[in-house]
Amino acid sequence: MIETILLAVGSGDGDRFEELTQQAIDIAKPTGATVVLAHVISADEYEDEVQSYHDAIDRMGLDLEQGGVPPESLAQETEPVGEIAEELEAAGVDVEIRGIVGDQADEIVSLADEVDADNVIVGGRRRSPTGKAVFGSTAQQVMLNAPCPVTYVRQGTA
């Protein structure tokens, strides 16, 4: 029985968020599963996002503490995470958003284990075998190391 689906979404998934969302709905809705929508960013990206957040607060003239911004807060505001969450909720699917700072593949696999995921959904681009060997592939690493089946949503050819 499928109870928990981990949908891993990166900042590069904007061009395929509809396919990722539909895949999650197709699996979650009939089973009543909860979708854990995860956005993993590198430490450098996180620092850039926090700085942008604080710059926006300053421009609005608000006086907030210059503390850390929880990764979940950034994830909810990151495209396409917010859009995917809205579409999942509109389809009647329970959603939990997680924001994580770290290595994408490692953190996705760890989170899949932590939430006891029954399925992981990841997106990816077409890459040559040489491209994968030279640059690595987050989706490939997740498929090889996840504690459960992985659904791979490939970037469309259109």
mmCIF file of C-alpha atoms in Angstrom:
data_model
loop_
_atom_site.group_PDB
_atom_site.id
_atom_site.type_symbol
_atom_site.label_atom_id
_atom_site.label_comp_id
_atom_site.label_asym_id
_atom_site.label_seq_id
_atom_site.Cartn_x
_atom_site.Cartn_y
_atom_site.Cartn_z
ATOM 1 C CA MET A 1 0.000 0.000 0.000
ATOM 2 C CA ILE A 2 1.286 3.455 -0.878
ATOM 3 C CA GLU A 3 0.959 5.907 2.011
ATOM 4 C CA THR A 4 3.785 8.384 1.428
ATOM 5 C CA ILE A 5 5.203 9.725 -1.828
ATOM 6 C CA LEU A 6 8.301 11.891 -1.895
ATOM 7 C CA LEU A 7 8.202 14.356 -4.787
ATOM 8 C CA ALA A 8 11.656 15.886 -5.181
ATOM 9 C CA VAL A 9 11.582 19.228 -6.978
ATOM 10 C CA GLY A 10 14.565 21.339 -7.912
ATOM 11 C CA SER A 11 14.788 24.860 -9.248
ATOM 12 C CA GLY A 12 15.425 23.380 -12.702
ATOM 13 C CA ASP A 13 12.098 21.544 -12.717
ATOM 14 C CA GLY A 14 10.034 24.560 -13.766
ATOM 15 C CA ASP A 15 9.722 23.290 -17.324
ATOM 16 C CA ARG A 16 8.279 19.934 -16.247
ATOM 17 C CA PHE A 17 6.362 20.791 -13.092
ATOM 18 C CA GLU A 18 3.041 19.883 -14.722
ATOM 19 C CA GLU A 19 4.279 16.366 -15.518
ATOM 20 C CA LEU A 20 5.713 15.938 -12.014
ATOM 21 C CA THR A 21 2.484 17.185 -10.449
ATOM 22 C CA GLN A 22 0.294 14.933 -12.585
ATOM 23 C CA GLN A 23 2.454 11.900 -11.808
ATOM 24 C CA ALA A 24 2.114 12.606 -8.074
ATOM 25 C CA ILE A 25 -1.661 13.045 -8.379
ATOM 26 C CA ASP A 26 -1.997 9.851 -10.433
ATOM 27 C CA ILE A 27 -0.286 7.841 -7.690
ATOM 28 C CA ALA A 28 -1.479 9.670 -4.549
ATOM 29 C CA LYS A 29 -5.140 10.274 -5.259
ATOM 30 C CA PRO A 30 -6.329 6.669 -5.684
ATOM 31 C CA THR A 31 -4.232 5.473 -2.731
ATOM 32 C CA GLY A 32 -4.932 8.386 -0.382
ATOM 33 C CA ALA A 33 -1.190 8.902 0.016
ATOM 34 C CA THR A 34 0.404 12.039 1.380
ATOM 35 C CA VAL A 35 2.887 13.784 -0.907
ATOM 36 C CA VAL A 36 6.012 15.107 0.776
ATOM 37 C CA LEU A 37 7.102 17.869 -1.581
ATOM 38 C CA ALA A 38 10.844 18.336 -1.098
ATOM 39 C CA HIS A 39 13.026 21.143 -2.375
ATOM 40 C CA VAL A 40 16.745 20.584 -1.789
ATOM 41 C CA ILE A 41 19.168 23.425 -2.380
ATOM 42 C CA SER A 42 22.928 23.678 -1.975
ATOM 43 C CA ALA A 43 24.424 25.728 0.848
ATOM 44 C CA ASP A 44 25.496 28.407 -1.648
ATOM 45 C CA GLU A 45 22.004 28.631 -3.162
ATOM 46 C CA TYR A 46 20.529 28.836 0.338
ATOM 47 C CA GLU A 47 22.779 31.739 1.296
ATOM 48 C CA ASP A 48 21.853 33.542 -1.952
ATOM 49 C CA GLU A 49 18.138 32.979 -1.307
ATOM 50 C CA VAL A 50 18.388 34.186 2.304
ATOM 51 C CA GLN A 51 20.187 37.327 1.140
ATOM 52 C CA SER A 52 17.526 37.950 -1.520
ATOM 53 C CA TYR A 53 14.819 37.452 1.114
ATOM 54 C CA HIS A 54 16.441 39.965 3.464
ATOM 55 C CA ASP A 55 16.962 42.435 0.604
ATOM 56 C CA ALA A 56 13.250 42.212 -0.249
ATOM 57 C CA ILE A 57 12.292 42.798 3.404
ATOM 58 C CA ASP A 58 14.584 45.850 3.497
ATOM 59 C CA ARG A 59 13.021 47.240 0.283
ATOM 60 C CA MET A 60 9.579 46.934 1.871
ATOM 61 C CA GLY A 61 10.789 48.975 4.821
ATOM 62 C CA LEU A 62 10.135 46.233 7.353
ATOM 63 C CA ASP A 63 12.395 45.837 10.345
ATOM 64 C CA LEU A 64 12.901 42.118 10.901
ATOM 65 C CA GLU A 65 15.751 40.375 12.616
ATOM 66 C CA GLN A 66 18.579 39.300 10.316
ATOM 67 C CA GLY A 67 18.330 35.713 11.544
ATOM 68 C CA GLY A 68 18.205 32.554 9.517
ATOM 69 C CA VAL A 69 15.300 31.770 7.242
ATOM 70 C CA PRO A 70 14.000 28.205 7.597
ATOM 71 C CA PRO A 71 14.525 26.185 4.402
ATOM 72 C CA GLU A 72 10.800 25.280 4.449
ATOM 73 C CA SER A 73 9.903 28.972 4.185
ATOM 74 C CA LEU A 74 12.141 29.397 1.167
ATOM 75 C CA ALA A 75 10.842 26.185 -0.406
ATOM 76 C CA GLN A 76 7.229 27.374 -0.236
ATOM 77 C CA GLU A 77 8.151 30.553 -2.075
ATOM 78 C CA THR A 78 10.342 28.875 -4.674
ATOM 79 C CA GLU A 79 8.998 28.167 -8.126
ATOM 80 C CA PRO A 80 7.640 25.649 -8.939
ATOM 81 C CA VAL A 81 7.175 24.319 -5.367
ATOM 82 C CA GLY A 82 4.304 26.654 -4.471
ATOM 83 C CA GLU A 83 2.511 25.971 -7.745
ATOM 84 C CA ILE A 84 2.848 22.209 -7.341
ATOM 85 C CA ALA A 85 1.558 22.352 -3.758
ATOM 86 C CA GLU A 86 -1.482 24.353 -4.864
ATOM 87 C CA GLU A 87 -2.295 21.914 -7.671
ATOM 88 C CA LEU A 88 -1.904 18.892 -5.404
ATOM 89 C CA GLU A 89 -4.178 20.449 -2.786
ATOM 90 C CA ALA A 90 -6.739 21.397 -5.460
ATOM 91 C CA ALA A 91 -6.776 17.725 -6.516
ATOM 92 C CA GLY A 92 -7.525 16.699 -2.931
ATOM 93 C CA VAL A 93 -4.050 15.361 -2.150
ATOM 94 C CA ASP A 94 -2.494 15.961 1.275
ATOM 95 C CA VAL A 95 0.813 17.817 0.943
ATOM 96 C CA GLU A 96 3.714 18.425 3.291
ATOM 97 C CA ILE A 97 6.500 20.769 2.135
ATOM 98 C CA ARG A 98 10.095 20.188 3.166
ATOM 99 C CA GLY A 99 13.035 22.456 2.437
ATOM 100 C CA ILE A 100 16.496 21.021 2.889
ATOM 101 C CA VAL A 101 19.986 22.449 2.508
ATOM 102 C CA GLY A 102 22.635 20.032 1.272
ATOM 103 C CA ASP A 103 23.588 17.684 -1.538
ATOM 104 C CA GLN A 104 20.474 16.986 -3.604
ATOM 105 C CA ALA A 105 20.853 13.249 -4.124
ATOM 106 C CA ASP A 106 22.012 12.506 -0.584
ATOM 107 C CA GLU A 107 19.267 14.603 1.004
ATOM 108 C CA ILE A 108 16.509 13.124 -1.185
ATOM 109 C CA VAL A 109 17.581 9.583 -0.290
ATOM 110 C CA SER A 110 17.839 10.492 3.421
ATOM 111 C CA LEU A 111 14.430 12.149 3.404
ATOM 112 C CA ALA A 112 12.870 9.164 1.611
ATOM 113 C CA ASP A 113 14.182 6.992 4.426
ATOM 114 C CA GLU A 114 13.125 9.465 7.138
ATOM 115 C CA VAL A 115 9.505 9.779 5.935
ATOM 116 C CA ASP A 116 9.314 6.066 5.101
ATOM 117 C CA ALA A 117 8.438 6.881 1.484
ATOM 118 C CA ASP A 118 6.764 4.183 -0.561
ATOM 119 C CA ASN A 119 7.699 5.911 -3.818
ATOM 120 C CA VAL A 120 10.030 8.749 -4.853
ATOM 121 C CA ILE A 121 9.266 10.888 -7.891
ATOM 122 C CA VAL A 122 12.164 12.739 -9.528
ATOM 123 C CA GLY A 123 12.556 14.672 -12.752
ATOM 124 C CA GLY A 124 15.458 14.660 -15.123
ATOM 125 C CA ARG A 125 16.827 15.781 -18.429
ATOM 126 C CA ARG A 126 18.066 13.827 -21.382
ATOM 127 C CA ARG A 127 21.798 13.315 -21.028
ATOM 128 C CA SER A 128 24.313 11.314 -22.931
ATOM 129 C CA PRO A 129 26.121 8.488 -21.139
ATOM 130 C CA THR A 130 29.289 10.593 -21.277
ATOM 131 C CA GLY A 131 27.460 13.570 -19.773
ATOM 132 C CA LYS A 132 26.254 11.416 -16.882
ATOM 133 C CA ALA A 133 29.727 10.005 -16.275
ATOM 134 C CA VAL A 134 31.412 13.407 -16.331
ATOM 135 C CA PHE A 135 28.812 15.505 -14.521
ATOM 136 C CA GLY A 136 26.852 12.918 -12.536
ATOM 137 C CA SER A 137 23.101 12.783 -12.306
ATOM 138 C CA THR A 138 21.038 13.528 -9.213
ATOM 139 C CA ALA A 139 18.161 11.420 -10.536
ATOM 140 C CA GLN A 140 20.492 8.532 -11.283
ATOM 141 C CA GLN A 141 22.011 8.655 -7.784
ATOM 142 C CA VAL A 142 18.530 8.715 -6.251
ATOM 143 C CA MET A 143 17.400 5.757 -8.373
ATOM 144 C CA LEU A 144 20.440 3.737 -7.319
ATOM 145 C CA ASN A 145 20.269 4.556 -3.594
ATOM 146 C CA ALA A 146 16.628 5.190 -2.654
ATOM 147 C CA PRO A 147 15.077 2.826 -0.110
ATOM 148 C CA CYS A 148 11.953 2.437 -2.276
ATOM 149 C CA PRO A 149 10.878 2.435 -5.947
ATOM 150 C CA VAL A 150 11.626 5.612 -7.896
ATOM 151 C CA THR A 151 9.454 7.092 -10.638
ATOM 152 C CA TYR A 152 11.506 9.066 -13.145
ATOM 153 C CA VAL A 153 9.756 11.859 -15.053
ATOM 154 C CA ARG A 154 11.830 12.735 -18.072
ATOM 155 C CA GLN A 155 11.889 16.201 -19.594
ATOM 156 C CA GLY A 156 9.590 16.293 -22.609
ATOM 157 C CA THR A 157 10.973 16.413 -26.096
ATOM 158 C CA ALA A 158 8.599 19.120 -27.260
#
